[in-house]
Tab-separated table of C-alpha atoms in Angstrom:
chain	number	residue	atom	x	y	z
A	1	UNK	CA	37.823	-1.294	21.554
A	2	UNK	CA	37.388	1.854	19.470
A	3	UNK	CA	34.680	2.680	16.889
A	4	UNK	CA	34.781	5.669	14.432
A	5	UNK	CA	32.784	6.776	11.562
A	6	UNK	CA	33.916	8.478	8.371
A	7	UNK	CA	31.068	10.347	6.586
A	8	UNK	CA	31.649	9.973	2.808
A	9	UNK	CA	28.592	11.957	1.839
A	10	UNK	CA	25.022	12.421	2.984
A	11	UNK	CA	24.060	8.923	2.133
A	12	UNK	CA	27.174	6.852	2.619
A	13	UNK	CA	29.700	6.287	5.515
A	14	UNK	CA	32.303	3.857	6.643
A	15	UNK	CA	32.492	2.582	10.245
A	16	UNK	CA	35.745	1.270	11.594
A	17	UNK	CA	35.855	-1.014	14.587
A	18	UNK	CA	39.269	-1.627	16.193
A	19	UNK	CA	39.454	-4.543	18.523
A	20	UNK	CA	42.538	-5.036	20.832
A	21	UNK	CA	43.860	-8.306	22.331
A	22	UNK	CA	42.564	-7.090	25.781
A	23	UNK	CA	39.072	-6.985	24.454
A	24	UNK	CA	38.802	-10.700	23.825
A	25	UNK	CA	41.776	-12.610	25.399
A	26	UNK	CA	40.081	-13.335	28.808
A	27	UNK	CA	36.966	-14.699	27.086
A	28	UNK	CA	38.994	-16.884	24.718
A	29	UNK	CA	41.159	-18.194	27.529
A	30	UNK	CA	38.035	-19.019	29.591
A	31	UNK	CA	36.529	-21.003	26.793
A	32	UNK	CA	39.827	-22.916	26.004
A	33	UNK	CA	40.063	-23.955	29.703
A	34	UNK	CA	36.482	-25.225	29.489
A	35	UNK	CA	37.487	-27.156	26.255
A	36	UNK	CA	40.584	-28.643	28.185
A	37	UNK	CA	38.358	-29.943	30.997
A	38	UNK	CA	36.116	-31.780	28.489
A	39	UNK	CA	38.275	-32.645	25.603
A	40	UNK	CA	38.705	-36.212	24.511
A	41	UNK	CA	42.031	-36.526	22.741
A	42	UNK	CA	43.583	-39.994	22.241
A	43	UNK	CA	46.673	-40.536	24.492
A	44	UNK	CA	45.567	-38.062	27.198
A	45	UNK	CA	43.313	-38.509	30.212
A	46	UNK	CA	40.144	-36.299	30.209
A	47	UNK	CA	41.056	-32.923	31.863
A	48	UNK	CA	44.752	-33.428	31.374
A	49	UNK	CA	45.282	-32.486	27.763
A	50	UNK	CA	48.190	-29.860	27.564
A	51	UNK	CA	46.722	-26.383	26.990
A	52	UNK	CA	49.234	-25.914	24.054
A	53	UNK	CA	47.531	-28.781	22.224
A	54	UNK	CA	44.022	-27.424	23.068
A	55	UNK	CA	45.068	-24.044	21.621
A	56	UNK	CA	46.611	-25.637	18.601
A	57	UNK	CA	43.461	-27.584	17.881
A	58	UNK	CA	40.728	-25.129	18.911
A	59	UNK	CA	42.359	-21.726	19.508
A	60	UNK	CA	41.855	-20.133	16.010
A	61	UNK	CA	38.246	-21.166	15.770
A	62	UNK	CA	37.385	-19.923	19.229
A	63	UNK	CA	39.260	-16.650	18.563
A	64	UNK	CA	37.489	-15.947	15.338
A	65	UNK	CA	34.165	-16.811	16.876
A	66	UNK	CA	34.593	-14.534	19.935
A	67	UNK	CA	36.018	-11.639	17.816
A	68	UNK	CA	33.018	-11.863	15.503
A	69	UNK	CA	30.550	-11.762	18.465
A	70	UNK	CA	32.325	-8.768	19.975
A	71	UNK	CA	32.374	-7.067	16.552
A	72	UNK	CA	28.602	-7.562	15.841
A	73	UNK	CA	27.575	-6.549	19.443
A	74	UNK	CA	29.771	-3.373	19.304
A	75	UNK	CA	28.511	-2.471	15.886
A	76	UNK	CA	24.890	-2.906	16.714
A	77	UNK	CA	25.276	-0.995	19.929
A	78	UNK	CA	27.052	1.825	18.133
A	79	UNK	CA	24.351	2.156	15.411
A	80	UNK	CA	21.627	2.350	18.165
A	81	UNK	CA	23.468	4.751	20.371
A	82	UNK	CA	24.339	7.135	17.501
A	83	UNK	CA	20.823	6.837	16.061
A	84	UNK	CA	22.057	6.052	12.588
A	85	UNK	CA	19.224	5.259	10.269
A	86	UNK	CA	20.700	2.715	7.851
A	87	UNK	CA	19.263	1.048	4.914
A	88	UNK	CA	19.901	-2.680	4.521
A	89	UNK	CA	22.688	-3.965	6.767
A	90	UNK	CA	26.394	-2.768	7.234
A	91	UNK	CA	28.583	-4.477	4.583
A	92	UNK	CA	32.113	-5.559	5.608
A	93	UNK	CA	34.761	-4.168	3.317
A	94	UNK	CA	37.252	-6.537	1.732
A	95	UNK	CA	40.679	-6.080	3.475
A	96	UNK	CA	43.814	-7.348	1.870
A	97	UNK	CA	46.479	-9.106	4.035
A	98	UNK	CA	44.098	-9.535	6.907
A	99	UNK	CA	45.943	-11.597	9.569
A	100	UNK	CA	44.133	-13.503	12.291
A	101	UNK	CA	47.540	-14.341	13.749
A	102	UNK	CA	47.851	-10.708	14.787
A	103	UNK	CA	46.858	-9.470	18.261
A	104	UNK	CA	44.914	-6.437	17.284
A	105	UNK	CA	42.272	-6.182	14.501
A	106	UNK	CA	40.542	-3.464	12.523
A	107	UNK	CA	37.268	-4.031	10.582
A	108	UNK	CA	35.591	-1.604	8.148
A	109	UNK	CA	31.871	-1.573	7.332
A	110	UNK	CA	30.218	0.433	4.561
A	111	UNK	CA	26.874	1.966	5.624
A	112	UNK	CA	23.970	3.217	3.361
A	113	UNK	CA	22.122	5.953	5.123
A	114	UNK	CA	18.519	6.863	4.906
A	115	UNK	CA	18.032	10.318	3.215
A	116	UNK	CA	16.571	13.323	5.077
A	117	UNK	CA	13.461	14.670	3.215
A	118	UNK	CA	10.127	16.348	3.740
A	119	UNK	CA	6.988	14.532	2.672
A	120	UNK	CA	4.841	16.388	0.131
A	121	UNK	CA	1.234	15.113	0.432
A	122	UNK	CA	-0.187	17.485	-2.011
A	123	UNK	CA	0.626	18.082	-5.660
A	124	UNK	CA	-0.784	20.616	-8.057
A	125	UNK	CA	-3.966	18.739	-8.529
A	126	UNK	CA	-6.453	17.464	-5.931
A	127	UNK	CA	-6.710	13.679	-5.723
A	128	UNK	CA	-10.174	12.241	-6.674
A	129	UNK	CA	-12.026	10.511	-3.888
A	130	UNK	CA	-14.645	8.454	-5.453
A	131	UNK	CA	-18.046	8.039	-3.914
A	132	UNK	CA	-19.454	4.943	-5.551
A	133	UNK	CA	-23.314	4.637	-5.363
A	134	UNK	CA	-25.576	1.794	-6.194
A	135	UNK	CA	-27.807	2.834	-9.153
A	136	UNK	CA	-31.462	1.763	-9.513
A	137	UNK	CA	-30.466	-0.563	-12.409
A	138	UNK	CA	-27.765	-2.156	-10.225
A	139	UNK	CA	-30.294	-2.758	-7.478
A	140	UNK	CA	-32.890	-4.088	-9.753
A	141	UNK	CA	-30.365	-6.496	-11.328
A	142	UNK	CA	-29.401	-7.717	-7.911
A	143	UNK	CA	-33.051	-8.404	-6.941
A	144	UNK	CA	-33.505	-10.375	-10.221
A	145	UNK	CA	-30.363	-12.368	-9.343
A	146	UNK	CA	-31.800	-13.059	-5.904
A	147	UNK	CA	-35.091	-14.179	-7.460
A	148	UNK	CA	-33.219	-16.562	-9.761
A	149	UNK	CA	-31.199	-17.896	-6.954
A	150	UNK	CA	-34.250	-18.698	-4.835
A	151	UNK	CA	-36.508	-19.537	-7.824
A	152	UNK	CA	-37.329	-22.958	-9.300
A	153	UNK	CA	-36.290	-24.714	-12.438
A	154	UNK	CA	-38.968	-26.009	-14.621
A	155	UNK	CA	-37.946	-28.558	-17.307
A	156	UNK	CA	-39.141	-27.881	-20.871
A	157	UNK	CA	-39.296	-29.576	-24.205
A	158	UNK	CA	-38.159	-26.654	-26.376
A	159	UNK	CA	-36.108	-23.572	-25.688
A	160	UNK	CA	-37.357	-19.951	-25.503
A	161	UNK	CA	-35.684	-16.686	-24.750
A	162	UNK	CA	-34.058	-16.417	-21.355
A	163	UNK	CA	-34.144	-20.266	-20.811
A	164	UNK	CA	-31.179	-22.135	-19.393
A	165	UNK	CA	-29.811	-24.723	-21.727
A	166	UNK	CA	-27.459	-27.490	-20.477
A	167	UNK	CA	-25.216	-29.169	-23.093
A	168	UNK	CA	-21.768	-29.952	-24.276
A	169	UNK	CA	-19.499	-27.838	-26.499
A	170	UNK	CA	-17.106	-29.788	-28.797
A	171	UNK	CA	-14.294	-28.919	-31.124
A	172	UNK	CA	-12.001	-31.830	-31.807
A	173	UNK	CA	-9.137	-29.827	-33.412
A	174	UNK	CA	-8.789	-27.667	-30.237
A	175	UNK	CA	-9.504	-30.602	-27.935
A	176	UNK	CA	-12.580	-28.851	-26.525
A	177	UNK	CA	-15.204	-30.924	-24.931
A	178	UNK	CA	-16.982	-29.216	-22.015
A	179	UNK	CA	-20.367	-29.667	-20.486
A	180	UNK	CA	-21.904	-26.453	-19.193
A	181	UNK	CA	-25.118	-24.547	-18.651
A	182	UNK	CA	-25.699	-21.197	-20.580
A	183	UNK	CA	-28.385	-18.697	-20.174
A	184	UNK	CA	-29.896	-17.494	-23.450
A	185	UNK	CA	-29.879	-13.893	-22.199
A	186	UNK	CA	-26.188	-13.889	-22.471
A	187	UNK	CA	-26.210	-15.066	-26.253
A	188	UNK	CA	-25.102	-12.167	-28.453
A	189	UNK	CA	-27.113	-11.137	-31.616
A	190	UNK	CA	-30.445	-12.297	-33.154
A	191	UNK	CA	-28.744	-14.732	-35.627
A	192	UNK	CA	-27.113	-16.729	-32.710
A	193	UNK	CA	-30.212	-16.522	-30.564
A	194	UNK	CA	-32.437	-17.852	-33.376
A	195	UNK	CA	-30.345	-21.060	-33.503
A	196	UNK	CA	-31.273	-21.767	-29.891
A	197	UNK	CA	-34.928	-20.662	-29.968
A	198	UNK	CA	-37.195	-23.759	-30.597
A	199	UNK	CA	-34.355	-26.216	-30.112
A	200	UNK	CA	-34.975	-29.480	-28.338
A	201	UNK	CA	-33.171	-31.934	-26.079
A	202	UNK	CA	-30.772	-34.039	-28.303
A	203	UNK	CA	-30.457	-31.263	-30.991
A	204	UNK	CA	-26.838	-30.539	-32.148
A	205	UNK	CA	-26.266	-26.848	-33.028
A	206	UNK	CA	-23.303	-25.641	-35.035
A	207	UNK	CA	-21.991	-22.321	-33.785
A	208	UNK	CA	-19.302	-19.889	-34.422
A	209	UNK	CA	-17.387	-18.718	-31.147
A	210	UNK	CA	-16.595	-15.328	-32.487
A	211	UNK	CA	-19.346	-12.986	-31.142
A	212	UNK	CA	-21.397	-15.873	-29.583
A	213	UNK	CA	-21.503	-14.191	-26.092
A	214	UNK	CA	-21.947	-10.633	-25.105
A	215	UNK	CA	-18.949	-11.018	-22.838
A	216	UNK	CA	-15.907	-12.972	-23.838
A	217	UNK	CA	-15.433	-14.247	-20.276
A	218	UNK	CA	-18.616	-16.164	-20.717
A	219	UNK	CA	-17.060	-17.864	-23.717
A	220	UNK	CA	-13.952	-18.714	-21.551
A	221	UNK	CA	-16.151	-20.380	-18.984
A	222	UNK	CA	-18.391	-22.237	-21.457
A	223	UNK	CA	-15.377	-23.648	-23.396
A	224	UNK	CA	-12.957	-24.017	-20.532
A	225	UNK	CA	-10.277	-22.086	-22.360
A	226	UNK	CA	-7.874	-19.637	-20.988
A	227	UNK	CA	-8.506	-15.908	-20.801
A	228	UNK	CA	-6.110	-15.159	-23.774
A	229	UNK	CA	-7.572	-17.900	-25.906
A	230	UNK	CA	-11.115	-16.677	-25.329
A	231	UNK	CA	-10.502	-13.263	-26.740
A	232	UNK	CA	-10.717	-13.222	-30.561
A	233	UNK	CA	-11.260	-17.045	-30.683
A	234	UNK	CA	-12.930	-17.747	-34.140
A	235	UNK	CA	-13.652	-21.444	-34.524
A	236	UNK	CA	-16.678	-23.601	-35.177
A	237	UNK	CA	-18.087	-25.688	-32.250
A	238	UNK	CA	-20.952	-28.014	-31.902
A	239	UNK	CA	-23.281	-27.840	-28.877
A	240	UNK	CA	-25.358	-30.860	-28.026
A	241	UNK	CA	-28.381	-30.041	-25.885
A	242	UNK	CA	-29.028	-32.391	-22.859
A	243	UNK	CA	-31.442	-30.367	-20.901
A	244	UNK	CA	-33.632	-27.171	-21.249
A	245	UNK	CA	-34.949	-25.385	-18.181
A	246	UNK	CA	-37.037	-22.249	-17.504
A	247	UNK	CA	-36.032	-20.542	-14.303
A	248	UNK	CA	-39.199	-19.265	-12.531
A	249	UNK	CA	-38.300	-16.337	-10.454
A	250	UNK	CA	-39.061	-16.511	-6.695
A	251	UNK	CA	-41.851	-14.228	-5.610
A	252	UNK	CA	-40.955	-10.980	-3.713
A	253	UNK	CA	-42.853	-11.883	-0.497
A	254	UNK	CA	-42.174	-12.083	3.249
A	255	UNK	CA	-40.869	-15.681	2.954
A	256	UNK	CA	-38.064	-14.620	0.692
A	257	UNK	CA	-37.320	-11.502	2.818
A	258	UNK	CA	-36.985	-13.743	5.893
A	259	UNK	CA	-34.628	-16.195	4.154
A	260	UNK	CA	-32.429	-13.274	3.093
A	261	UNK	CA	-32.184	-11.185	6.293
A	262	UNK	CA	-34.064	-12.978	9.008
A	263	UNK	CA	-37.503	-12.823	10.315
A	264	UNK	CA	-39.256	-9.367	9.846
A	265	UNK	CA	-36.012	-7.527	9.194
A	266	UNK	CA	-37.303	-6.521	5.731
A	267	UNK	CA	-41.015	-6.152	5.029
A	268	UNK	CA	-41.385	-4.697	1.734
A	269	UNK	CA	-39.727	-4.409	-1.733
A	270	UNK	CA	-38.931	-0.847	-0.870
A	271	UNK	CA	-37.097	-1.948	2.335
A	272	UNK	CA	-35.463	-4.655	0.319
A	273	UNK	CA	-34.095	-2.198	-2.104
A	274	UNK	CA	-32.835	0.037	0.644
A	275	UNK	CA	-31.144	-3.000	2.352
A	276	UNK	CA	-29.409	-3.938	-0.793
A	277	UNK	CA	-28.298	-0.407	-1.395
A	278	UNK	CA	-26.877	-0.038	2.131
A	279	UNK	CA	-24.941	-3.342	1.618
A	280	UNK	CA	-23.642	-2.347	-1.726
A	281	UNK	CA	-22.541	1.167	-0.533
A	282	UNK	CA	-20.750	-0.433	2.386
A	283	UNK	CA	-18.760	-2.578	0.029
A	284	UNK	CA	-18.167	0.327	-2.309
A	285	UNK	CA	-16.733	2.288	0.571
A	286	UNK	CA	-13.962	-0.280	0.950
A	287	UNK	CA	-13.254	-0.118	-2.834
A	288	UNK	CA	-13.232	3.665	-2.849
A	289	UNK	CA	-10.924	3.811	0.198
A	290	UNK	CA	-8.465	1.244	-1.341
A	291	UNK	CA	-8.326	3.299	-4.479
A	292	UNK	CA	-7.770	6.498	-2.517
A	293	UNK	CA	-4.796	4.796	-0.749
A	294	UNK	CA	-3.321	3.759	-4.131
A	295	UNK	CA	-3.807	7.202	-5.654
A	296	UNK	CA	-2.259	8.898	-2.618
A	297	UNK	CA	0.674	6.570	-2.734
A	298	UNK	CA	1.327	7.369	-6.387
A	299	UNK	CA	0.979	11.103	-5.729
A	300	UNK	CA	3.275	11.206	-2.790
A	301	UNK	CA	5.834	9.265	-4.595
A	302	UNK	CA	5.697	11.673	-7.511
A	303	UNK	CA	5.866	14.770	-5.391
A	304	UNK	CA	8.373	13.680	-2.687
A	305	UNK	CA	11.874	13.729	-4.131
A	306	UNK	CA	15.014	12.485	-2.558
A	307	UNK	CA	18.148	10.471	-3.378
A	308	UNK	CA	18.995	6.955	-2.244
A	309	UNK	CA	22.387	5.305	-1.752
A	310	UNK	CA	21.898	3.286	-4.970
A	311	UNK	CA	25.326	1.907	-5.331
A	312	UNK	CA	25.426	0.625	-1.790
A	313	UNK	CA	22.021	-0.897	-2.006
A	314	UNK	CA	22.897	-2.783	-5.122
A	315	UNK	CA	26.098	-4.099	-3.428
A	316	UNK	CA	23.961	-5.127	-0.476
A	317	UNK	CA	21.453	-6.928	-2.663
A	318	UNK	CA	24.266	-8.732	-4.477
A	319	UNK	CA	25.860	-9.761	-1.146
A	320	UNK	CA	22.703	-10.900	0.727
A	321	UNK	CA	20.662	-12.587	-2.064
A	322	UNK	CA	19.570	-16.246	-1.555
A	323	UNK	CA	21.542	-17.054	-4.739
A	324	UNK	CA	24.709	-15.466	-6.141
A	325	UNK	CA	23.870	-12.493	-8.248
A	326	UNK	CA	25.950	-10.589	-10.917
A	327	UNK	CA	26.239	-6.822	-10.773
A	328	UNK	CA	23.729	-6.470	-13.514
A	329	UNK	CA	21.278	-8.782	-11.831
A	330	UNK	CA	21.624	-6.876	-8.544
A	331	UNK	CA	21.035	-3.615	-10.395
A	332	UNK	CA	17.923	-5.065	-11.957
A	333	UNK	CA	16.677	-6.188	-8.609
A	334	UNK	CA	17.386	-2.833	-7.061
A	335	UNK	CA	15.412	-1.014	-9.822
A	336	UNK	CA	12.445	-3.411	-9.293
A	337	UNK	CA	12.368	-2.663	-5.572
A	338	UNK	CA	13.286	1.001	-5.616
A	339	UNK	CA	9.756	2.357	-5.750
A	340	UNK	CA	8.674	0.099	-2.811
A	341	UNK	CA	11.610	1.146	-0.796
A	342	UNK	CA	10.949	4.805	-1.434
A	343	UNK	CA	7.314	4.582	-0.304
A	344	UNK	CA	8.346	2.479	2.719
A	345	UNK	CA	10.583	5.352	3.766
A	346	UNK	CA	7.896	7.967	3.080
A	347	UNK	CA	5.245	5.981	4.945
A	348	UNK	CA	7.573	5.375	7.960
A	349	UNK	CA	8.193	9.199	8.195
A	350	UNK	CA	4.430	9.906	7.988
A	351	UNK	CA	3.811	7.376	10.775
A	352	UNK	CA	6.623	8.658	13.058
A	353	UNK	CA	6.038	12.326	12.404
A	354	UNK	CA	2.347	11.976	13.202
A	355	UNK	CA	2.468	9.445	15.989
A	356	UNK	CA	0.441	6.886	14.066
A	357	UNK	CA	2.111	3.851	15.511
A	358	UNK	CA	-0.155	0.953	16.374
A	359	UNK	CA	-0.318	0.172	20.102
A	360	UNK	CA	-1.071	-3.274	21.526
A	361	UNK	CA	-4.349	-2.021	23.123
A	362	UNK	CA	-5.415	-0.608	19.674
A	363	UNK	CA	-4.529	-3.862	18.010
A	364	UNK	CA	-6.448	-5.836	20.531
A	365	UNK	CA	-9.579	-3.737	20.077
A	366	UNK	CA	-9.349	-3.826	16.321
A	367	UNK	CA	-9.026	-7.528	16.490
A	368	UNK	CA	-12.168	-7.770	18.767
A	369	UNK	CA	-14.060	-5.618	16.170
A	370	UNK	CA	-13.127	-7.983	13.402
A	371	UNK	CA	-14.212	-10.931	15.366
A	372	UNK	CA	-17.563	-9.319	16.188
A	373	UNK	CA	-18.113	-8.672	12.542
A	374	UNK	CA	-17.381	-12.257	11.667
A	375	UNK	CA	-19.577	-13.580	14.341
A	376	UNK	CA	-22.457	-11.330	13.202
A	377	UNK	CA	-22.343	-13.028	9.852
A	378	UNK	CA	-23.226	-16.328	11.597
A	379	UNK	CA	-25.970	-14.688	13.653
A	380	UNK	CA	-24.106	-14.035	16.943
A	381	UNK	CA	-24.977	-10.447	17.298
A	382	UNK	CA	-24.016	-9.819	20.924
A	383	UNK	CA	-21.017	-11.985	22.053
A	384	UNK	CA	-19.811	-11.524	25.593
A	385	UNK	CA	-16.702	-9.482	26.154
A	386	UNK	CA	-14.842	-12.478	27.858
A	387	UNK	CA	-15.472	-14.595	24.782
A	388	UNK	CA	-14.056	-11.798	22.503
A	389	UNK	CA	-11.046	-11.398	24.800
A	390	UNK	CA	-10.287	-15.121	24.718
A	391	UNK	CA	-10.525	-15.419	20.905
A	392	UNK	CA	-8.535	-12.180	20.431
A	393	UNK	CA	-5.727	-13.537	22.785
A	394	UNK	CA	-5.540	-16.795	20.691
A	395	UNK	CA	-5.258	-14.793	17.464
A	396	UNK	CA	-2.761	-12.345	18.737
A	397	UNK	CA	-0.472	-15.223	19.898
A	398	UNK	CA	0.141	-15.977	16.241
A	399	UNK	CA	2.775	-13.701	14.914
A	400	UNK	CA	1.575	-14.008	11.298
A	401	UNK	CA	-1.987	-12.826	12.376
A	402	UNK	CA	-0.455	-10.015	14.451
A	403	UNK	CA	1.384	-8.795	11.275
A	404	UNK	CA	-1.712	-9.196	9.090
A	405	UNK	CA	-4.022	-7.332	11.534
A	406	UNK	CA	-1.435	-4.683	12.236
A	407	UNK	CA	-1.165	-3.855	8.589
A	408	UNK	CA	-5.025	-3.540	8.321
A	409	UNK	CA	-5.138	-1.277	11.282
A	410	UNK	CA	-2.188	0.877	9.988
A	411	UNK	CA	-3.978	1.157	6.627
A	412	UNK	CA	-7.003	2.562	8.432
A	413	UNK	CA	-4.901	4.928	10.350
A	414	UNK	CA	-3.100	6.207	7.233
A	415	UNK	CA	-6.502	6.488	5.372
A	416	UNK	CA	-7.878	8.637	8.135
A	417	UNK	CA	-4.776	10.814	8.029
A	418	UNK	CA	-4.970	11.244	4.323
A	419	UNK	CA	-8.614	12.139	4.436
A	420	UNK	CA	-7.817	14.956	6.901
A	421	UNK	CA	-4.536	16.285	5.192
A	422	UNK	CA	-4.663	15.498	1.441
A	423	UNK	CA	-6.373	17.815	-0.927
A	424	UNK	CA	-9.184	15.684	-2.203
A	425	UNK	CA	-12.168	16.291	-4.587
A	426	UNK	CA	-15.132	14.049	-4.152
A	427	UNK	CA	-16.675	12.431	-7.282
A	428	UNK	CA	-19.993	10.460	-7.216
A	429	UNK	CA	-19.982	7.611	-9.686
A	430	UNK	CA	-21.752	4.497	-10.463
A	431	UNK	CA	-19.749	1.214	-9.979
A	432	UNK	CA	-19.488	0.777	-13.781
A	433	UNK	CA	-18.191	4.283	-14.301
A	434	UNK	CA	-15.766	3.777	-11.348
A	435	UNK	CA	-14.407	0.675	-13.070
A	436	UNK	CA	-14.128	2.506	-16.384
A	437	UNK	CA	-12.206	5.411	-14.907
A	438	UNK	CA	-9.888	3.395	-12.593
A	439	UNK	CA	-9.052	0.419	-14.903
A	440	UNK	CA	-9.364	2.200	-18.275
């Protein structure tokens, strides 16, 4: 057997595998002898079928199978030994007049090769690393939400500002009929609010949907319509009141603090605010870090330039798709996936060049930390190490879980690397300002 490579350019090559009769004949003969021993052919005793008949009936199939096995083993071994970094898989070239009746065979495979490049982490501008902080207003709103959640509902005869009104919205033309509870503090404008103030159970209010709520998403929930329908919806609806309640806020006392955080963990409103701020800041760190990963990804993609074997990859997509694709369809698929492939190559190079690979011991410790965090949410603050080891072992026996946790750990490693090596500028913002800047 002989294998050779023709380098067409930096990104494309053709590998030729020559297989001679001596490479496969012994194996084929051995398999056919086993077939002869076990063949059941009418007119012949088992084990006494003429070899010529066995070869005629099974020889070609056995030959093709064994040559293909040899071919794949040889090709994979060659790619590994030569350390060829290929994209996709080798594609067999079509060969005219190929003859399986010959003794010797020659197979050609097209290769798409990964490009050589240097990663450029930094562009002209520094990347913004947001530090999201919980404002006093946000903390106060959260406290009010908690007080509502743990407060009491007091039934009323007539509605006043900030009451909760239960009723049914109806519009026959749009087939809207939805029972819901609305808070009057979400009604927009004095004219709309005045229709509710003083209303009683059984009253039927006629309302315009446009500008009814301060947020169109509240209209979407109130009418049970789609997101797109809710925006700019301008119809008349009736609202039949079935219940009016005033929400009495829970007192900010030790009983409430203990319900929220456990006995004597928080002992004052000041400590409550600090606890809420700590929890919010912790969540904001995750959002900030995810945005940093996104921004670094875009920056590195923009600044790291290299070519890909596009023509080969389009042919590979066309040949390996679950369903047959035309050339144009394969080109479209390639264009959709090109950005992801580019970053996959960039990320792989960053990981390899900086030894950021995930080891099993790191994975196990990371899994144990995740488990401890989950157990803490249910009040188990100090689990024994053996219990953690057993749970981690069960989780890591599931390949899907291993993949998921490995990706989480790798994201943390990359994030730490970026924070050390990418030119960043920190910007302190409120959560609302963060949303405006990032999702503008």
